Amino acid sequence: MDNRTLNRYFDENVKMKREETKKNVEKVLPLVEEILRYVHSRDKRFLIQPLKVGSYNTHLKVEKADEFDYNVIVDVGKMAWGPAKPRYYGFISTKDTVIETKRYALPSPPVGQVFMAIGSLQKQQWRDAGLEDRMASMTFDTDIVPIKVKRRFKSLVDEAVNQPKNRNPITINRVSSSPATTLSVKFPNISYPISIDLCPMVECNLEFRPEFNWPRQSQWPSQQKKSDIKNIGVNAIAKEPFYWMLSFAACEKELLEGIDIGGTCRRKSQRIMKRLKNDVWCPPGLQKGLTSYHLKNVLFWECEDHPYDMEWQQEHLATRVKSMTYRLLGYLQRGNLPLYFHTGVNLLSGKDEGALQKVAKNIKSFLDKPENYM
């Protein structure tokens, strides 16, 4: 693996076509705004202006702009860390004409997940505005419940895309374990479908807790960047049914901002890794085992361990890609890839171990003779 081979691979397989990208963006942005304006008109809790996240918006996209990710902010008022307490959610069962409500104790949230309560005044305001009636309800007691948020949001996006002018080119997925409502859009004059992920997010801006083990005593990122990220704070997305997943997407976006201001190859290295994942390491059947998010965290750990711009100059491209690939192989073999902003979270937890070991085997074969694959 050398710089010349990697630069050729980048030019032929990774670079995006500028005019094609511009055309796609000009189609997507007005559609997203139109959909979110409709959703907001039906439920003011979902704000119009989203947080732009994902590979395209952080300049890590590979080959073509066919995926766009947005976090849609759910306005729940000011949030703060609260004391841990048991939760008992109720479920209604009917037997003949008798209606019985049963309450079940929920286990404590796993690491990296939380319950989230809103103020009683906030809930009363929602109730007074008719936003807690039947299917519009997103709460149980004063907890805002992720599965209810996802269902409410998806139902309103469904309404938006079923407006006559949107009906034909757009298909939409069902509520799933994914935090996002995914739209697949076929635009005229674009030969492939565009995927748009709209993910409900509570903009909590919570402070980092000591158990997250961040920020660390490290040379990277700079003290100013650490301060900026701490000011952004931690948010939460609706992924699991009852627990909110802590989200560091806004922090990650800030961390990537200006990451190559010194003419370095950090983003370039990451994009090459993503293409290798798709082309070599994860053939059909293994695509979901290893994700772009795993690779993003590999990049962050590599940057922390190699904090100086001199280590990321263009002439060190092959060194960094090789180092990141060995690092990734080590995480897979150990079955543990710590989340950069919360080291208690193992990003490989719950993944198919057999599939991950197959990916590890493919990576090892690649490292033995990379010239066979590039």
CSV table of C-alpha atoms in Angstrom, one decimal:
chain,number,residue,atom,x,y,z
A,1,MET,CA,0.0,0.0,0.0
A,2,ASP,CA,1.6,3.3,-1.1
A,3,ASN,CA,0.6,6.9,-1.7
A,4,ARG,CA,0.5,6.6,-5.4
A,5,THR,CA,-1.9,3.6,-5.3
A,6,LEU,CA,-4.1,5.3,-2.8
A,7,ASN,CA,-4.3,8.6,-4.7
A,8,ARG,CA,-5.2,6.7,-7.8
A,9,TYR,CA,-7.9,4.7,-5.9
A,10,PHE,CA,-9.2,8.0,-4.5
A,11,ASP,CA,-9.4,9.7,-7.8
A,12,GLU,CA,-11.1,6.7,-9.6
A,13,ASN,CA,-13.4,5.4,-6.8
A,14,VAL,CA,-13.9,8.0,-4.0
A,15,LYS,CA,-14.1,11.5,-5.5
A,16,MET,CA,-17.6,13.0,-6.0
A,17,LYS,CA,-18.6,14.7,-9.2
A,18,ARG,CA,-19.1,18.4,-8.4
A,19,GLU,CA,-21.9,19.2,-10.9
A,20,GLU,CA,-23.8,16.0,-10.1
A,21,THR,CA,-23.6,16.8,-6.4
A,22,LYS,CA,-24.8,20.3,-6.8
A,23,LYS,CA,-27.8,19.2,-8.8
A,24,ASN,CA,-28.8,16.6,-6.2
A,25,VAL,CA,-28.5,19.2,-3.4
A,26,GLU,CA,-30.6,21.6,-5.3
A,27,LYS,CA,-33.4,19.0,-5.5
A,28,VAL,CA,-33.1,17.7,-1.9
A,29,LEU,CA,-33.0,20.9,0.2
A,30,PRO,CA,-36.4,22.4,-1.0
A,31,LEU,CA,-38.1,19.0,-0.6
A,32,VAL,CA,-36.9,18.6,3.0
A,33,GLU,CA,-37.9,22.1,3.9
A,34,GLU,CA,-41.4,21.6,2.3
A,35,ILE,CA,-41.9,18.4,4.3
A,36,LEU,CA,-40.8,19.9,7.6
A,37,ARG,CA,-42.9,23.0,7.1
A,38,TYR,CA,-45.9,20.7,6.6
A,39,VAL,CA,-45.0,18.6,9.7
A,40,HIS,CA,-44.6,21.8,11.8
A,41,SER,CA,-47.9,23.2,10.6
A,42,ARG,CA,-49.6,20.0,12.0
A,43,ASP,CA,-47.5,19.8,15.2
A,44,LYS,CA,-45.5,22.7,16.4
A,45,ARG,CA,-43.3,20.5,18.6
A,46,PHE,CA,-41.3,19.5,15.4
A,47,LEU,CA,-39.2,22.5,14.3
A,48,ILE,CA,-38.7,23.4,10.7
A,49,GLN,CA,-34.9,24.0,10.8
A,50,PRO,CA,-33.1,20.7,11.1
A,51,LEU,CA,-29.6,19.9,12.1
A,52,LYS,CA,-27.6,18.8,9.0
A,53,VAL,CA,-25.6,15.7,9.9
A,54,GLY,CA,-24.3,12.6,8.2
A,55,SER,CA,-21.6,11.9,5.6
A,56,TYR,CA,-22.5,14.6,3.0
A,57,ASN,CA,-22.8,17.4,5.5
A,58,THR,CA,-19.5,16.5,7.2
A,59,HIS,CA,-17.7,16.1,3.8
A,60,LEU,CA,-17.1,12.4,4.3
A,61,LYS,CA,-19.4,11.2,1.5
A,62,VAL,CA,-18.0,8.8,-1.1
A,63,GLU,CA,-18.5,8.8,-4.9
A,64,LYS,CA,-22.0,10.3,-5.2
A,65,ALA,CA,-24.4,12.5,-3.1
A,66,ASP,CA,-27.2,9.9,-2.8
A,67,GLU,CA,-27.8,10.0,1.0
A,68,PHE,CA,-28.7,13.0,3.1
A,69,ASP,CA,-29.2,13.0,6.9
A,70,TYR,CA,-31.1,15.4,9.1
A,71,ASN,CA,-31.9,15.5,12.8
A,72,VAL,CA,-35.4,17.1,13.3
A,73,ILE,CA,-35.5,18.9,16.5
A,74,VAL,CA,-38.3,18.1,18.9
A,75,ASP,CA,-39.0,21.2,21.0
A,76,VAL,CA,-39.4,20.0,24.6
A,77,GLY,CA,-38.1,23.1,26.5
A,78,LYS,CA,-35.1,23.2,28.7
A,79,MET,CA,-33.6,19.8,29.8
A,80,ALA,CA,-31.2,18.8,32.5
A,81,TRP,CA,-29.8,15.6,34.0
A,82,GLY,CA,-32.1,14.3,36.7
A,83,PRO,CA,-31.9,11.7,39.4
A,84,ALA,CA,-32.3,8.1,38.3
A,85,LYS,CA,-35.6,6.7,39.3
A,86,PRO,CA,-37.7,3.6,38.4
A,87,ARG,CA,-40.2,4.0,35.6
A,88,TYR,CA,-43.6,2.2,35.4
A,89,TYR,CA,-45.3,2.5,32.0
A,90,GLY,CA,-48.9,1.6,31.6
A,91,PHE,CA,-50.6,-0.5,28.9
A,92,ILE,CA,-54.3,-0.8,28.3
A,93,SER,CA,-55.9,-4.2,27.8
A,94,THR,CA,-59.6,-4.8,27.2
A,95,LYS,CA,-61.7,-7.8,28.2
A,96,ASP,CA,-65.3,-7.6,27.1
A,97,THR,CA,-66.4,-4.2,28.3
A,98,VAL,CA,-63.8,-3.9,31.1
A,99,ILE,CA,-60.8,-1.7,30.5
A,100,GLU,CA,-57.8,-2.4,32.6
A,101,THR,CA,-54.6,-0.4,32.8
A,102,LYS,CA,-51.5,-2.4,33.9
A,103,ARG,CA,-48.2,-0.8,34.8
A,104,TYR,CA,-44.9,-2.6,34.2
A,105,ALA,CA,-41.6,-1.7,35.7
A,106,LEU,CA,-38.9,-0.9,33.0
A,107,PRO,CA,-35.3,-2.0,33.5
A,108,SER,CA,-32.7,0.7,34.0
A,109,PRO,CA,-31.5,2.1,30.7
A,110,PRO,CA,-28.3,0.5,29.2
A,111,VAL,CA,-25.1,2.5,29.1
A,112,GLY,CA,-25.5,5.4,26.7
A,113,GLN,CA,-29.3,5.5,26.9
A,114,VAL,CA,-31.6,7.5,29.2
A,115,PHE,CA,-35.2,8.2,30.2
A,116,MET,CA,-36.3,11.7,29.5
A,117,ALA,CA,-38.8,13.7,31.4
A,118,ILE,CA,-40.4,17.0,30.5
A,119,GLY,CA,-41.8,19.5,32.9
A,120,SER,CA,-45.4,19.2,34.0
A,121,LEU,CA,-46.0,22.8,32.8
A,122,GLN,CA,-44.7,21.8,29.4
A,123,LYS,CA,-47.0,18.9,29.2
A,124,GLN,CA,-49.9,21.0,30.3
A,125,GLN,CA,-49.1,23.4,27.5
A,126,TRP,CA,-49.1,20.6,25.0
A,127,ARG,CA,-52.4,19.3,26.4
A,128,ASP,CA,-54.0,22.8,26.2
A,129,ALA,CA,-52.9,23.0,22.5
A,130,GLY,CA,-54.5,19.6,21.7
A,131,LEU,CA,-51.1,18.0,21.2
A,132,GLU,CA,-51.6,15.2,23.7
A,133,ASP,CA,-54.9,13.8,22.3
A,134,ARG,CA,-54.8,10.1,21.4
A,135,MET,CA,-52.4,9.4,18.5
A,136,ALA,CA,-50.8,12.8,19.0
A,137,SER,CA,-49.5,12.0,22.5
A,138,MET,CA,-45.8,11.6,22.8
A,139,THR,CA,-45.7,11.1,26.6
A,140,PHE,CA,-46.4,8.8,29.4
A,141,ASP,CA,-46.8,10.7,32.7
A,142,THR,CA,-44.1,13.3,32.2
A,143,ASP,CA,-41.8,11.1,30.2
A,144,ILE,CA,-41.4,11.8,26.5
A,145,VAL,CA,-41.3,8.3,24.9
A,146,PRO,CA,-39.2,7.6,21.9
A,147,ILE,CA,-41.5,5.1,20.1
A,148,LYS,CA,-44.4,7.6,20.5
A,149,VAL,CA,-42.3,10.4,19.0
A,150,LYS,CA,-41.2,8.2,16.1
A,151,ARG,CA,-44.8,7.2,15.3
A,152,ARG,CA,-46.1,10.7,15.6
A,153,PHE,CA,-43.4,12.1,13.4
A,154,LYS,CA,-43.7,9.3,10.8
A,155,SER,CA,-47.4,9.8,10.5
A,156,LEU,CA,-47.0,13.5,9.8
A,157,VAL,CA,-44.2,12.8,7.2
A,158,ASP,CA,-46.6,10.3,5.6
A,159,GLU,CA,-49.2,13.0,5.3
A,160,ALA,CA,-46.6,15.4,3.8
A,161,VAL,CA,-45.4,13.0,1.2
A,162,ASN,CA,-49.0,12.0,0.3
A,163,GLN,CA,-49.8,15.5,-0.8
A,164,PRO,CA,-50.6,15.3,-4.6
A,165,LYS,CA,-47.3,16.8,-5.8
A,166,ASN,CA,-45.1,14.5,-3.7
A,167,ARG,CA,-47.1,11.2,-4.0
A,168,ASN,CA,-45.4,9.6,-7.0
A,169,PRO,CA,-41.7,10.1,-6.6
A,170,ILE,CA,-41.4,9.3,-2.9
A,171,THR,CA,-41.6,6.1,-0.9
A,172,ILE,CA,-41.2,5.8,2.8
A,173,ASN,CA,-40.1,3.1,5.2
A,174,ARG,CA,-42.0,1.8,8.2
A,175,VAL,CA,-41.1,2.6,11.8
A,176,SER,CA,-38.1,0.4,12.6
A,177,SER,CA,-35.2,0.0,15.0
A,178,SER,CA,-33.5,2.8,13.0
A,179,PRO,CA,-34.0,6.2,14.6
A,180,ALA,CA,-34.8,7.7,11.3
A,181,THR,CA,-37.8,8.0,9.0
A,182,THR,CA,-36.2,7.2,5.6
A,183,LEU,CA,-37.5,8.6,2.3
A,184,SER,CA,-36.5,7.2,-1.0
A,185,VAL,CA,-37.0,9.8,-3.7
A,186,LYS,CA,-36.7,9.4,-7.5
A,187,PHE,CA,-36.1,12.8,-9.0
A,188,PRO,CA,-36.4,13.5,-12.8
A,189,ASN,CA,-33.0,13.5,-14.5
A,190,ILE,CA,-31.2,11.7,-11.7
A,191,SER,CA,-30.6,8.0,-12.5
A,192,TYR,CA,-30.5,6.7,-9.0
A,193,PRO,CA,-32.8,7.1,-6.0
A,194,ILE,CA,-31.9,9.6,-3.3
A,195,SER,CA,-32.2,8.5,0.3
A,196,ILE,CA,-33.2,11.1,2.9
A,197,ASP,CA,-33.1,10.2,6.7
A,198,LEU,CA,-35.2,12.4,9.0
A,199,CYS,CA,-34.4,11.6,12.6
A,200,PRO,CA,-36.3,13.1,15.6
A,201,MET,CA,-33.8,14.6,18.1
A,202,VAL,CA,-34.2,16.3,21.5
A,203,GLU,CA,-31.8,19.2,21.6
A,204,CYS,CA,-30.9,18.8,25.2
A,205,ASN,CA,-27.4,20.4,25.2
A,206,LEU,CA,-26.6,18.4,28.3
A,207,GLU,CA,-23.1,18.6,29.9
A,208,PHE,CA,-20.7,15.8,29.5
A,209,ARG,CA,-20.7,13.5,32.6
A,210,PRO,CA,-17.5,12.1,34.2
A,211,GLU,CA,-18.4,8.6,33.2
A,212,PHE,CA,-18.2,9.5,29.5
A,213,ASN,CA,-14.4,9.9,29.9
A,214,TRP,CA,-14.3,13.0,27.6
A,215,PRO,CA,-12.6,15.3,27.3
A,216,ARG,CA,-9.4,13.5,28.0
A,217,GLN,CA,-5.9,14.8,28.7
A,218,SER,CA,-4.9,14.6,25.0
A,219,GLN,CA,-3.2,16.9,22.5
A,220,TRP,CA,-6.1,16.4,20.0
A,221,PRO,CA,-8.4,18.1,19.6
A,222,SER,CA,-7.2,21.6,20.7
A,223,GLN,CA,-8.4,23.1,24.0
A,224,GLN,CA,-10.5,25.6,22.1
A,225,LYS,CA,-12.2,22.8,20.1
A,226,LYS,CA,-12.8,20.8,23.3
A,227,SER,CA,-14.4,23.9,24.8
A,228,ASP,CA,-16.6,24.5,21.7
A,229,ILE,CA,-17.8,20.9,21.9
A,230,LYS,CA,-18.6,21.0,25.6
A,231,ASN,CA,-20.7,24.1,24.9
A,232,ILE,CA,-22.7,22.2,22.3
A,233,GLY,CA,-23.4,19.4,24.8
A,234,VAL,CA,-25.1,16.1,24.4
A,235,ASN,CA,-28.4,15.5,22.7
A,236,ALA,CA,-30.7,12.5,22.4
A,237,ILE,CA,-32.3,10.6,19.5
A,238,ALA,CA,-35.3,8.3,19.3
A,239,LYS,CA,-34.0,4.9,18.5
A,240,GLU,CA,-35.1,2.3,21.1
A,241,PRO,CA,-38.8,2.2,22.0
A,242,PHE,CA,-38.5,3.4,25.6
A,243,TYR,CA,-35.0,4.7,26.1
A,244,TRP,CA,-33.5,7.8,24.4
A,245,MET,CA,-30.1,7.2,22.9
A,246,LEU,CA,-27.5,9.8,23.7
A,247,SER,CA,-26.4,11.6,20.5
A,248,PHE,CA,-23.1,13.2,19.8
A,249,ALA,CA,-23.8,14.0,16.2
A,250,ALA,CA,-23.6,17.8,16.8
A,251,CYS,CA,-20.3,17.3,18.7
A,252,GLU,CA,-18.9,15.1,15.9
A,253,LYS,CA,-19.8,17.6,13.3
A,254,GLU,CA,-18.0,20.3,15.3
A,255,LEU,CA,-15.0,18.0,15.7
A,256,LEU,CA,-14.8,17.5,12.0
A,257,GLU,CA,-15.1,21.2,11.2
A,258,GLY,CA,-11.7,22.5,10.1
A,259,ILE,CA,-10.1,19.1,10.6
A,260,ASP,CA,-7.9,19.5,7.5
A,261,ILE,CA,-7.3,23.3,7.8
A,262,GLY,CA,-3.6,22.6,7.7
A,263,GLY,CA,-3.8,20.8,4.4
A,264,THR,CA,-3.8,17.4,6.0
A,265,CYS,CA,-5.3,14.1,4.8
A,266,ARG,CA,-7.7,13.2,7.7
A,267,ARG,CA,-10.9,13.3,5.7
A,268,LYS,CA,-9.3,11.8,2.6
A,269,SER,CA,-8.1,8.8,4.7
A,270,GLN,CA,-11.5,8.3,6.2
A,271,ARG,CA,-13.2,8.4,2.7
A,272,ILE,CA,-10.8,5.8,1.4
A,273,MET,CA,-11.6,3.6,4.4
A,274,LYS,CA,-15.3,3.9,3.6
A,275,ARG,CA,-14.8,2.9,0.0
A,276,LEU,CA,-12.7,-0.1,1.0
A,277,LYS,CA,-15.4,-1.1,3.4
A,278,ASN,CA,-18.0,-1.1,0.6
A,279,ASP,CA,-15.7,-2.6,-2.1
A,280,VAL,CA,-13.6,-5.1,-0.2
A,281,TRP,CA,-14.2,-5.7,3.4
A,282,CYS,CA,-18.0,-6.0,3.5
A,283,PRO,CA,-19.4,-7.8,0.5
A,284,PRO,CA,-23.2,-8.4,0.2
A,285,GLY,CA,-24.5,-9.9,3.3
A,286,LEU,CA,-22.0,-8.2,5.6
A,287,GLN,CA,-22.9,-4.5,4.8
A,288,LYS,CA,-24.8,-3.9,8.1
A,289,GLY,CA,-22.1,-5.5,10.3
A,290,LEU,CA,-19.6,-2.7,9.9
A,291,THR,CA,-20.9,0.8,9.4
A,292,SER,CA,-19.6,4.2,8.4
A,293,TYR,CA,-20.2,5.3,12.0
A,294,HIS,CA,-17.7,2.7,13.2
A,295,LEU,CA,-15.2,4.1,10.8
A,296,LYS,CA,-15.8,7.6,11.9
A,297,ASN,CA,-14.9,6.6,15.5
A,298,VAL,CA,-11.8,4.8,14.2
A,299,LEU,CA,-10.8,8.1,12.6
A,300,PHE,CA,-11.3,10.0,15.9
A,301,TRP,CA,-9.2,7.6,17.9
A,302,GLU,CA,-6.5,7.6,15.3
A,303,CYS,CA,-6.5,11.5,15.4
A,304,GLU,CA,-6.2,11.4,19.2
A,305,ASP,CA,-3.3,8.9,19.1
A,306,HIS,CA,-1.6,10.9,16.3
A,307,PRO,CA,-2.5,14.4,17.2
A,308,TYR,CA,0.0,16.5,15.1
A,309,ASP,CA,-0.7,17.8,11.6
A,310,MET,CA,2.8,16.7,10.6
A,311,GLU,CA,1.6,13.1,11.0
A,312,TRP,CA,-1.3,13.7,8.6
A,313,GLN,CA,0.5,15.4,5.7
A,314,GLN,CA,-0.4,14.2,2.3
A,315,GLU,CA,2.8,12.2,2.0
A,316,HIS,CA,1.7,10.1,5.0
A,317,LEU,CA,-1.6,9.1,3.5
A,318,ALA,CA,-0.6,5.4,3.1
A,319,THR,CA,0.8,5.3,6.7
A,320,ARG,CA,-2.4,6.6,8.2
A,321,VAL,CA,-4.7,4.4,6.1
A,322,LYS,CA,-2.7,1.3,7.0
A,323,SER,CA,-2.6,2.3,10.7
A,324,MET,CA,-6.4,2.9,10.8
A,325,THR,CA,-7.0,-0.4,9.1
A,326,TYR,CA,-4.9,-2.3,11.7
A,327,ARG,CA,-6.7,-0.3,14.4
A,328,LEU,CA,-10.1,-1.4,13.0
A,329,LEU,CA,-8.9,-5.0,12.8
A,330,GLY,CA,-7.9,-4.9,16.4
A,331,TYR,CA,-11.4,-3.6,17.5
A,332,LEU,CA,-13.1,-6.3,15.5
A,333,GLN,CA,-11.0,-9.1,16.9
A,334,ARG,CA,-11.6,-7.9,20.5
A,335,GLY,CA,-15.3,-7.2,19.8
A,336,ASN,CA,-15.0,-3.8,21.4
A,337,LEU,CA,-15.0,-0.4,19.7
A,338,PRO,CA,-15.5,2.4,22.3
A,339,LEU,CA,-17.6,5.4,21.3
A,340,TYR,CA,-15.2,8.3,21.1
A,341,PHE,CA,-17.3,10.6,23.2
A,342,HIS,CA,-18.5,8.0,25.7
A,343,THR,CA,-16.1,5.1,26.2
A,344,GLY,CA,-18.6,3.1,28.2
A,345,VAL,CA,-20.5,2.4,25.0
A,346,ASN,CA,-19.2,-0.4,22.9
A,347,LEU,CA,-20.3,0.3,19.3
A,348,LEU,CA,-19.9,-3.4,18.4
A,349,SER,CA,-22.3,-4.6,21.2
A,350,GLY,CA,-25.3,-6.4,19.8
A,351,LYS,CA,-23.7,-6.9,16.4
A,352,ASP,CA,-23.5,-10.4,14.7
A,353,GLU,CA,-20.2,-11.7,16.0
A,354,GLY,CA,-19.9,-14.2,13.2
A,355,ALA,CA,-20.4,-11.5,10.6
A,356,LEU,CA,-17.9,-9.2,12.3
A,357,GLN,CA,-15.2,-12.0,12.3
A,358,LYS,CA,-15.8,-12.5,8.6
A,359,VAL,CA,-15.2,-8.8,8.1
A,360,ALA,CA,-12.1,-9.1,10.2
A,361,LYS,CA,-10.9,-12.0,8.0
A,362,ASN,CA,-11.5,-9.9,4.9
A,363,ILE,CA,-9.5,-7.0,6.4
A,364,LYS,CA,-6.6,-9.3,7.3
A,365,SER,CA,-6.5,-10.7,3.7
A,366,PHE,CA,-6.5,-7.1,2.4
A,367,LEU,CA,-3.6,-6.1,4.7
A,368,ASP,CA,-1.6,-9.1,3.6
A,369,LYS,CA,-1.8,-8.2,-0.1
A,370,PRO,CA,-3.5,-4.8,-0.6
A,371,GLU,CA,-2.3,-4.6,-4.2
A,372,ASN,CA,-4.7,-7.5,-5.1
A,373,TYR,CA,-7.7,-5.3,-4.2
A,374,MET,CA,-6.7,-1.9,-5.5
